[in-house]
PDB file of C-alpha atoms in Angstrom:
ATOM      1  CA  UNK F   1      27.658 -35.954 -34.052  1.00 42.00           C
ATOM      2  CA  UNK F   2      25.441 -32.990 -33.148  1.00 48.00           C
ATOM      3  CA  UNK F   3      22.234 -33.570 -31.253  1.00 47.00           C
ATOM      4  CA  UNK F   4      19.479 -31.128 -32.153  1.00 51.00           C
ATOM      5  CA  UNK F   5      16.666 -30.513 -29.715  1.00 56.00           C
ATOM      6  CA  UNK F   6      13.398 -31.894 -31.048  1.00 65.00           C
ATOM      7  CA  UNK F   7      10.143 -30.007 -31.367  1.00 72.00           C
ATOM      8  CA  UNK F   8       8.850 -31.570 -28.139  1.00 81.00           C
ATOM      9  CA  UNK F   9      11.897 -30.303 -26.211  1.00 83.00           C
ATOM     10  CA  UNK F  10      11.520 -26.808 -27.642  1.00 83.00           C
ATOM     11  CA  UNK F  11       7.824 -26.734 -26.765  1.00 88.00           C
ATOM     12  CA  UNK F  12       8.545 -27.990 -23.257  1.00 89.00           C
ATOM     13  CA  UNK F  13      11.157 -25.279 -22.731  1.00 87.00           C
ATOM     14  CA  UNK F  14       8.868 -22.608 -24.189  1.00 87.00           C
ATOM     15  CA  UNK F  15       6.157 -23.664 -21.711  1.00 91.00           C
ATOM     16  CA  UNK F  16       8.704 -23.542 -18.889  1.00 91.00           C
ATOM     17  CA  UNK F  17       9.800 -19.973 -19.781  1.00 91.00           C
ATOM     18  CA  UNK F  18       6.194 -18.815 -20.125  1.00 92.00           C
ATOM     19  CA  UNK F  19       5.248 -20.328 -16.762  1.00 94.00           C
ATOM     20  CA  UNK F  20       8.293 -18.592 -15.284  1.00 94.00           C
ATOM     21  CA  UNK F  21       7.012 -15.294 -16.784  1.00 95.00           C
ATOM     22  CA  UNK F  22       3.688 -15.867 -15.063  1.00 96.00           C
ATOM     23  CA  UNK F  23       5.587 -16.642 -11.858  1.00 97.00           C
ATOM     24  CA  UNK F  24       7.448 -13.313 -12.076  1.00 97.00           C
ATOM     25  CA  UNK F  25       4.136 -11.464 -12.382  1.00 98.00           C
ATOM     26  CA  UNK F  26       2.704 -13.398  -9.421  1.00 98.00           C
ATOM     27  CA  UNK F  27       5.768 -12.432  -7.348  1.00 98.00           C
ATOM     28  CA  UNK F  28       5.219  -8.800  -8.410  1.00 98.00           C
ATOM     29  CA  UNK F  29       1.562  -8.932  -7.325  1.00 98.00           C
ATOM     30  CA  UNK F  30       2.269 -10.654  -4.001  1.00 98.00           C
ATOM     31  CA  UNK F  31       5.150  -8.300  -3.198  1.00 98.00           C
ATOM     32  CA  UNK F  32       2.998  -5.259  -3.860  1.00 97.00           C
ATOM     33  CA  UNK F  33       0.200  -6.727  -1.764  1.00 97.00           C
ATOM     34  CA  UNK F  34       2.643  -7.265   1.102  1.00 97.00           C
ATOM     35  CA  UNK F  35       3.869  -3.674   0.604  1.00 96.00           C
ATOM     36  CA  UNK F  36       0.302  -2.526   1.309  1.00 95.00           C
ATOM     37  CA  UNK F  37      -0.614  -1.479  -2.238  1.00 96.00           C
ATOM     38  CA  UNK F  38      -4.351  -1.374  -2.982  1.00 96.00           C
ATOM     39  CA  UNK F  39      -5.792  -3.922  -5.415  1.00 97.00           C
ATOM     40  CA  UNK F  40      -7.811  -1.299  -7.279  1.00 96.00           C
ATOM     41  CA  UNK F  41      -8.392   2.426  -7.132  1.00 93.00           C
ATOM     42  CA  UNK F  42      -9.338   3.742  -3.694  1.00 91.00           C
ATOM     43  CA  UNK F  43     -12.445   5.111  -5.454  1.00 92.00           C
ATOM     44  CA  UNK F  44     -13.814   1.547  -5.405  1.00 93.00           C
ATOM     45  CA  UNK F  45     -14.359   0.995  -9.135  1.00 93.00           C
ATOM     46  CA  UNK F  46     -12.296   0.055 -12.186  1.00 95.00           C
ATOM     47  CA  UNK F  47     -12.116   2.019 -15.437  1.00 95.00           C
ATOM     48  CA  UNK F  48     -10.533   0.806 -18.661  1.00 96.00           C
ATOM     49  CA  UNK F  49      -8.988   4.246 -19.300  1.00 95.00           C
ATOM     50  CA  UNK F  50      -8.005   7.065 -16.952  1.00 93.00           C
ATOM     51  CA  UNK F  51      -7.381  10.066 -19.171  1.00 89.00           C
ATOM     52  CA  UNK F  52      -6.646  12.708 -16.543  1.00 88.00           C
ATOM     53  CA  UNK F  53      -2.965  12.778 -15.563  1.00 83.00           C
ATOM     54  CA  UNK F  54      -3.374  15.066 -12.572  1.00 80.00           C
ATOM     55  CA  UNK F  55      -6.051  13.033 -10.834  1.00 83.00           C
ATOM     56  CA  UNK F  56      -6.286  10.554  -7.991  1.00 82.00           C
ATOM     57  CA  UNK F  57      -7.309   7.940 -10.580  1.00 85.00           C
ATOM     58  CA  UNK F  58      -4.054   8.162 -12.513  1.00 86.00           C
ATOM     59  CA  UNK F  59      -2.009   4.949 -12.213  1.00 90.00           C
ATOM     60  CA  UNK F  60      -4.988   3.263 -10.553  1.00 93.00           C
ATOM     61  CA  UNK F  61      -7.008   1.829 -13.437  1.00 96.00           C
ATOM     62  CA  UNK F  62      -6.368  -0.563 -16.336  1.00 97.00           C
ATOM     63  CA  UNK F  63      -4.759   1.931 -18.739  1.00 96.00           C
ATOM     64  CA  UNK F  64      -3.682   5.556 -18.653  1.00 95.00           C
ATOM     65  CA  UNK F  65      -1.310   7.977 -20.361  1.00 94.00           C
ATOM     66  CA  UNK F  66       1.669   5.963 -19.090  1.00 94.00           C
ATOM     67  CA  UNK F  67       0.606   2.740 -20.828  1.00 97.00           C
ATOM     68  CA  UNK F  68       2.507   3.777 -24.019  1.00 97.00           C
ATOM     69  CA  UNK F  69       5.684   4.094 -21.920  1.00 97.00           C
ATOM     70  CA  UNK F  70       5.309   0.478 -20.841  1.00 98.00           C
ATOM     71  CA  UNK F  71       4.762  -0.638 -24.433  1.00 98.00           C
ATOM     72  CA  UNK F  72       8.050   1.115 -25.259  1.00 98.00           C
ATOM     73  CA  UNK F  73       9.676  -0.729 -22.325  1.00 98.00           C
ATOM     74  CA  UNK F  74       8.717  -3.894 -24.207  1.00 98.00           C
ATOM     75  CA  UNK F  75      10.377  -2.604 -27.384  1.00 98.00           C
ATOM     76  CA  UNK F  76      13.551  -1.803 -25.456  1.00 98.00           C
ATOM     77  CA  UNK F  77      13.591  -5.080 -23.538  1.00 98.00           C
ATOM     78  CA  UNK F  78      13.104  -7.010 -26.771  1.00 98.00           C
ATOM     79  CA  UNK F  79      16.259  -5.322 -28.091  1.00 97.00           C
ATOM     80  CA  UNK F  80      18.100  -6.072 -24.848  1.00 96.00           C
ATOM     81  CA  UNK F  81      17.040  -9.713 -24.955  1.00 96.00           C
ATOM     82  CA  UNK F  82      18.100  -9.957 -28.585  1.00 94.00           C
ATOM     83  CA  UNK F  83      21.587  -8.763 -27.594  1.00 95.00           C
ATOM     84  CA  UNK F  84      21.972 -10.493 -24.220  1.00 95.00           C
ATOM     85  CA  UNK F  85      20.297 -13.816 -25.017  1.00 93.00           C
ATOM     86  CA  UNK F  86      21.145 -14.213 -28.672  1.00 91.00           C
ATOM     87  CA  UNK F  87      20.117 -17.651 -29.865  1.00 88.00           C
ATOM     88  CA  UNK F  88      17.774 -18.264 -26.933  1.00 92.00           C
ATOM     89  CA  UNK F  89      14.060 -18.788 -27.588  1.00 92.00           C
ATOM     90  CA  UNK F  90      11.695 -15.841 -27.614  1.00 94.00           C
ATOM     91  CA  UNK F  91      10.023 -17.116 -24.438  1.00 93.00           C
ATOM     92  CA  UNK F  92      13.359 -17.022 -22.552  1.00 94.00           C
ATOM     93  CA  UNK F  93      13.922 -13.433 -23.683  1.00 96.00           C
ATOM     94  CA  UNK F  94      10.373 -12.574 -22.613  1.00 97.00           C
ATOM     95  CA  UNK F  95      11.217 -13.927 -19.154  1.00 96.00           C
ATOM     96  CA  UNK F  96      14.186 -11.541 -18.921  1.00 96.00           C
ATOM     97  CA  UNK F  97      11.923  -8.645 -19.952  1.00 97.00           C
ATOM     98  CA  UNK F  98       9.211  -9.675 -17.478  1.00 98.00           C
ATOM     99  CA  UNK F  99      11.642  -9.966 -14.574  1.00 98.00           C
ATOM    100  CA  UNK F 100      13.063  -6.485 -15.317  1.00 98.00           C
ATOM    101  CA  UNK F 101       9.592  -4.937 -15.663  1.00 98.00           C
ATOM    102  CA  UNK F 102       8.280  -6.658 -12.534  1.00 98.00           C
ATOM    103  CA  UNK F 103      11.326  -5.503 -10.560  1.00 98.00           C
ATOM    104  CA  UNK F 104      10.735  -1.944 -11.776  1.00 96.00           C
ATOM    105  CA  UNK F 105       7.036  -2.106 -10.870  1.00 97.00           C
ATOM    106  CA  UNK F 106       7.968  -3.186  -7.349  1.00 97.00           C
ATOM    107  CA  UNK F 107      10.679  -0.517  -7.007  1.00 95.00           C
ATOM    108  CA  UNK F 108       8.403   2.163  -8.492  1.00 93.00           C
ATOM    109  CA  UNK F 109       5.921   1.603  -5.687  1.00 94.00           C
ATOM    110  CA  UNK F 110       8.376   1.894  -2.804  1.00 94.00           C
ATOM    111  CA  UNK F 111       8.125   5.003  -0.610  1.00 91.00           C
ATOM    112  CA  UNK F 112      11.558   6.161  -1.826  1.00 91.00           C
ATOM    113  CA  UNK F 113      10.594   6.208  -5.511  1.00 90.00           C
ATOM    114  CA  UNK F 114       7.078   7.535  -4.858  1.00 88.00           C
ATOM    115  CA  UNK F 115       8.602  10.433  -2.901  1.00 85.00           C
ATOM    116  CA  UNK F 116      11.129  11.008  -5.701  1.00 84.00           C
ATOM    117  CA  UNK F 117       8.289  11.279  -8.214  1.00 79.00           C
ATOM    118  CA  UNK F 118       6.464  13.705  -5.945  1.00 79.00           C
ATOM    119  CA  UNK F 119       9.504  15.909  -5.331  1.00 76.00           C
ATOM    120  CA  UNK F 120      11.170  15.882  -8.767  1.00 73.00           C
ATOM    121  CA  UNK F 121       8.242  15.729 -11.189  1.00 68.00           C
ATOM    122  CA  UNK F 122       4.820  17.295 -11.638  1.00 62.00           C
ATOM    123  CA  UNK F 123       3.264  14.211 -10.018  1.00 64.00           C
ATOM    124  CA  UNK F 124       2.554  15.913  -6.698  1.00 58.00           C
ATOM    125  CA  UNK F 125      -0.486  13.727  -6.057  1.00 70.00           C
ATOM    126  CA  UNK F 126       1.213  10.456  -7.023  1.00 77.00           C
ATOM    127  CA  UNK F 127       0.848   7.834  -4.308  1.00 85.00           C
ATOM    128  CA  UNK F 128       1.886   4.787  -6.332  1.00 89.00           C
ATOM    129  CA  UNK F 129       0.102   2.337  -8.585  1.00 94.00           C
ATOM    130  CA  UNK F 130      -2.762   0.058  -7.708  1.00 96.00           C
ATOM    131  CA  UNK F 131      -1.870  -3.614  -8.069  1.00 97.00           C
ATOM    132  CA  UNK F 132      -4.259  -3.766 -11.052  1.00 98.00           C
ATOM    133  CA  UNK F 133      -2.535  -0.859 -12.826  1.00 97.00           C
ATOM    134  CA  UNK F 134       0.924  -2.211 -12.080  1.00 98.00           C
ATOM    135  CA  UNK F 135       0.002  -5.648 -13.418  1.00 98.00           C
ATOM    136  CA  UNK F 136      -1.486  -4.096 -16.557  1.00 98.00           C
ATOM    137  CA  UNK F 137       1.728  -2.077 -17.003  1.00 98.00           C
ATOM    138  CA  UNK F 138       3.640  -5.360 -17.064  1.00 98.00           C
ATOM    139  CA  UNK F 139       1.173  -6.785 -19.595  1.00 98.00           C
ATOM    140  CA  UNK F 140       1.590  -3.630 -21.718  1.00 98.00           C
ATOM    141  CA  UNK F 141       5.350  -4.247 -21.660  1.00 98.00           C
ATOM    142  CA  UNK F 142       4.783  -7.847 -22.792  1.00 98.00           C
ATOM    143  CA  UNK F 143       2.559  -6.545 -25.598  1.00 98.00           C
ATOM    144  CA  UNK F 144       5.321  -4.181 -26.721  1.00 98.00           C
ATOM    145  CA  UNK F 145       7.853  -6.999 -26.511  1.00 98.00           C
ATOM    146  CA  UNK F 146       5.729  -9.297 -28.685  1.00 97.00           C
ATOM    147  CA  UNK F 147       5.040  -6.489 -31.175  1.00 98.00           C
ATOM    148  CA  UNK F 148       8.772  -5.826 -31.468  1.00 98.00           C
ATOM    149  CA  UNK F 149       9.350  -9.527 -32.104  1.00 97.00           C
ATOM    150  CA  UNK F 150       6.984  -9.421 -35.092  1.00 97.00           C
ATOM    151  CA  UNK F 151       7.540  -5.962 -36.569  1.00 98.00           C
ATOM    152  CA  UNK F 152      10.499  -4.725 -38.587  1.00 98.00           C
ATOM    153  CA  UNK F 153      12.970  -2.687 -36.521  1.00 97.00           C
ATOM    154  CA  UNK F 154      12.119   0.490 -38.457  1.00 98.00           C
ATOM    155  CA  UNK F 155       8.408   0.089 -37.683  1.00 98.00           C
ATOM    156  CA  UNK F 156       9.121  -0.524 -33.986  1.00 98.00           C
ATOM    157  CA  UNK F 157      11.306   2.596 -33.789  1.00 98.00           C
ATOM    158  CA  UNK F 158       8.689   4.643 -35.671  1.00 98.00           C
ATOM    159  CA  UNK F 159       5.912   3.508 -33.317  1.00 98.00           C
ATOM    160  CA  UNK F 160       8.066   4.370 -30.272  1.00 98.00           C
ATOM    161  CA  UNK F 161       8.782   7.854 -31.640  1.00 98.00           C
ATOM    162  CA  UNK F 162       5.108   8.469 -32.450  1.00 98.00           C
ATOM    163  CA  UNK F 163       4.051   7.324 -28.965  1.00 98.00           C
ATOM    164  CA  UNK F 164       6.680   9.531 -27.307  1.00 97.00           C
ATOM    165  CA  UNK F 165       5.776  12.606 -29.394  1.00 98.00           C
ATOM    166  CA  UNK F 166       2.034  12.079 -28.993  1.00 97.00           C
ATOM    167  CA  UNK F 167       2.153  11.744 -25.206  1.00 96.00           C
ATOM    168  CA  UNK F 168       4.593  14.675 -24.910  1.00 94.00           C
ATOM    169  CA  UNK F 169       2.234  16.823 -26.978  1.00 95.00           C
ATOM    170  CA  UNK F 170      -0.934  15.613 -25.237  1.00 94.00           C
ATOM    171  CA  UNK F 171       0.043  15.406 -21.552  1.00 92.00           C
ATOM    172  CA  UNK F 172       3.587  16.854 -21.538  1.00 92.00           C
ATOM    173  CA  UNK F 173       5.057  13.611 -20.293  1.00 91.00           C
ATOM    174  CA  UNK F 174       6.441  10.414 -21.778  1.00 91.00           C
ATOM    175  CA  UNK F 175       9.060   7.750 -21.075  1.00 94.00           C
ATOM    176  CA  UNK F 176      11.997   9.998 -21.974  1.00 93.00           C
ATOM    177  CA  UNK F 177      10.794  12.896 -19.816  1.00 90.00           C
ATOM    178  CA  UNK F 178       9.870  10.538 -16.992  1.00 88.00           C
ATOM    179  CA  UNK F 179      13.387   9.062 -16.865  1.00 90.00           C
ATOM    180  CA  UNK F 180      14.994  12.495 -17.232  1.00 90.00           C
ATOM    181  CA  UNK F 181      12.977  13.994 -14.391  1.00 86.00           C
ATOM    182  CA  UNK F 182      13.672  11.044 -12.078  1.00 83.00           C
ATOM    183  CA  UNK F 183      17.401  10.982 -12.776  1.00 87.00           C
ATOM    184  CA  UNK F 184      18.228  14.636 -13.463  1.00 87.00           C
ATOM    185  CA  UNK F 185      15.271  16.945 -12.804  1.00 84.00           C
ATOM    186  CA  UNK F 186      15.271  20.196 -14.756  1.00 83.00           C
ATOM    187  CA  UNK F 187      13.270  23.167 -13.492  1.00 85.00           C
ATOM    188  CA  UNK F 188      12.496  24.274 -17.062  1.00 88.00           C
ATOM    189  CA  UNK F 189      10.958  20.875 -17.909  1.00 85.00           C
ATOM    190  CA  UNK F 190       9.012  20.822 -14.634  1.00 84.00           C
ATOM    191  CA  UNK F 191       7.640  24.326 -15.332  1.00 84.00           C
ATOM    192  CA  UNK F 192       6.686  23.331 -18.895  1.00 82.00           C
ATOM    193  CA  UNK F 193       4.925  20.189 -17.640  1.00 81.00           C
ATOM    194  CA  UNK F 194       3.109  22.134 -14.916  1.00 79.00           C
ATOM    195  CA  UNK F 195       1.736  24.543 -17.542  1.00 75.00           C
ATOM    196  CA  UNK F 196      -0.634  21.891 -18.911  1.00 68.00           C
TER     197      UNK F 196
END
C-alpha cells in the first residue's frame, strides 16, 4: 500500500521551504551587515534604477545593468534544481537556488572578490554592493527562477540570449563576460569594455 502525501502536507512543506528561503536571505543580509557593507548607497538616497555602469552608484541601488544577470542566474538555477532535485516541490528547488545566490552575494562582497573585480575587469571603482542592491539581486534571481518555472524552455533561453546581447551591446558587459573576466581575464575584452 502506497501512502500519498495529502494536500495539507504538501502545503505545509511548501511553507517550510519558502520560510527557509526567507531565512537564507536574512542570513545573507546579516552576514553582509557584519562584513561592514552599507545598507544603502553612500550617497544617502535610494534610486529604483542606476543606469551608469561607471559610477559610484552602480551596485548600490535597487536595480542596475547587472539585474538581468541575476534574472539569468534564476533561469540557470531553475535548470539545476530540475536536474538535482527532480521530483521535489518547486519551493524546495527555489531554496537551493536561493542558498546558492545568497552564498554568491556574500562571496562577491568579500575583499578578495572585490579586488579581483577591480584588477581583472573594467570595474575599477567597484567597492561592492550595498545590502539593498545585494538583496534585490537575490530577488531578481528568484524572479528569474519563477519565470523559468512557468515559461517554455525555448522562451526562457530566448529571453536569456536577448538579455545577454542587449546588455553586451548597451554597456559592454553581461553575465557571460562577467564570468569570463573573473575566471580568465582577456586584455582584448577589457580594452573593448573600456572603450564604452
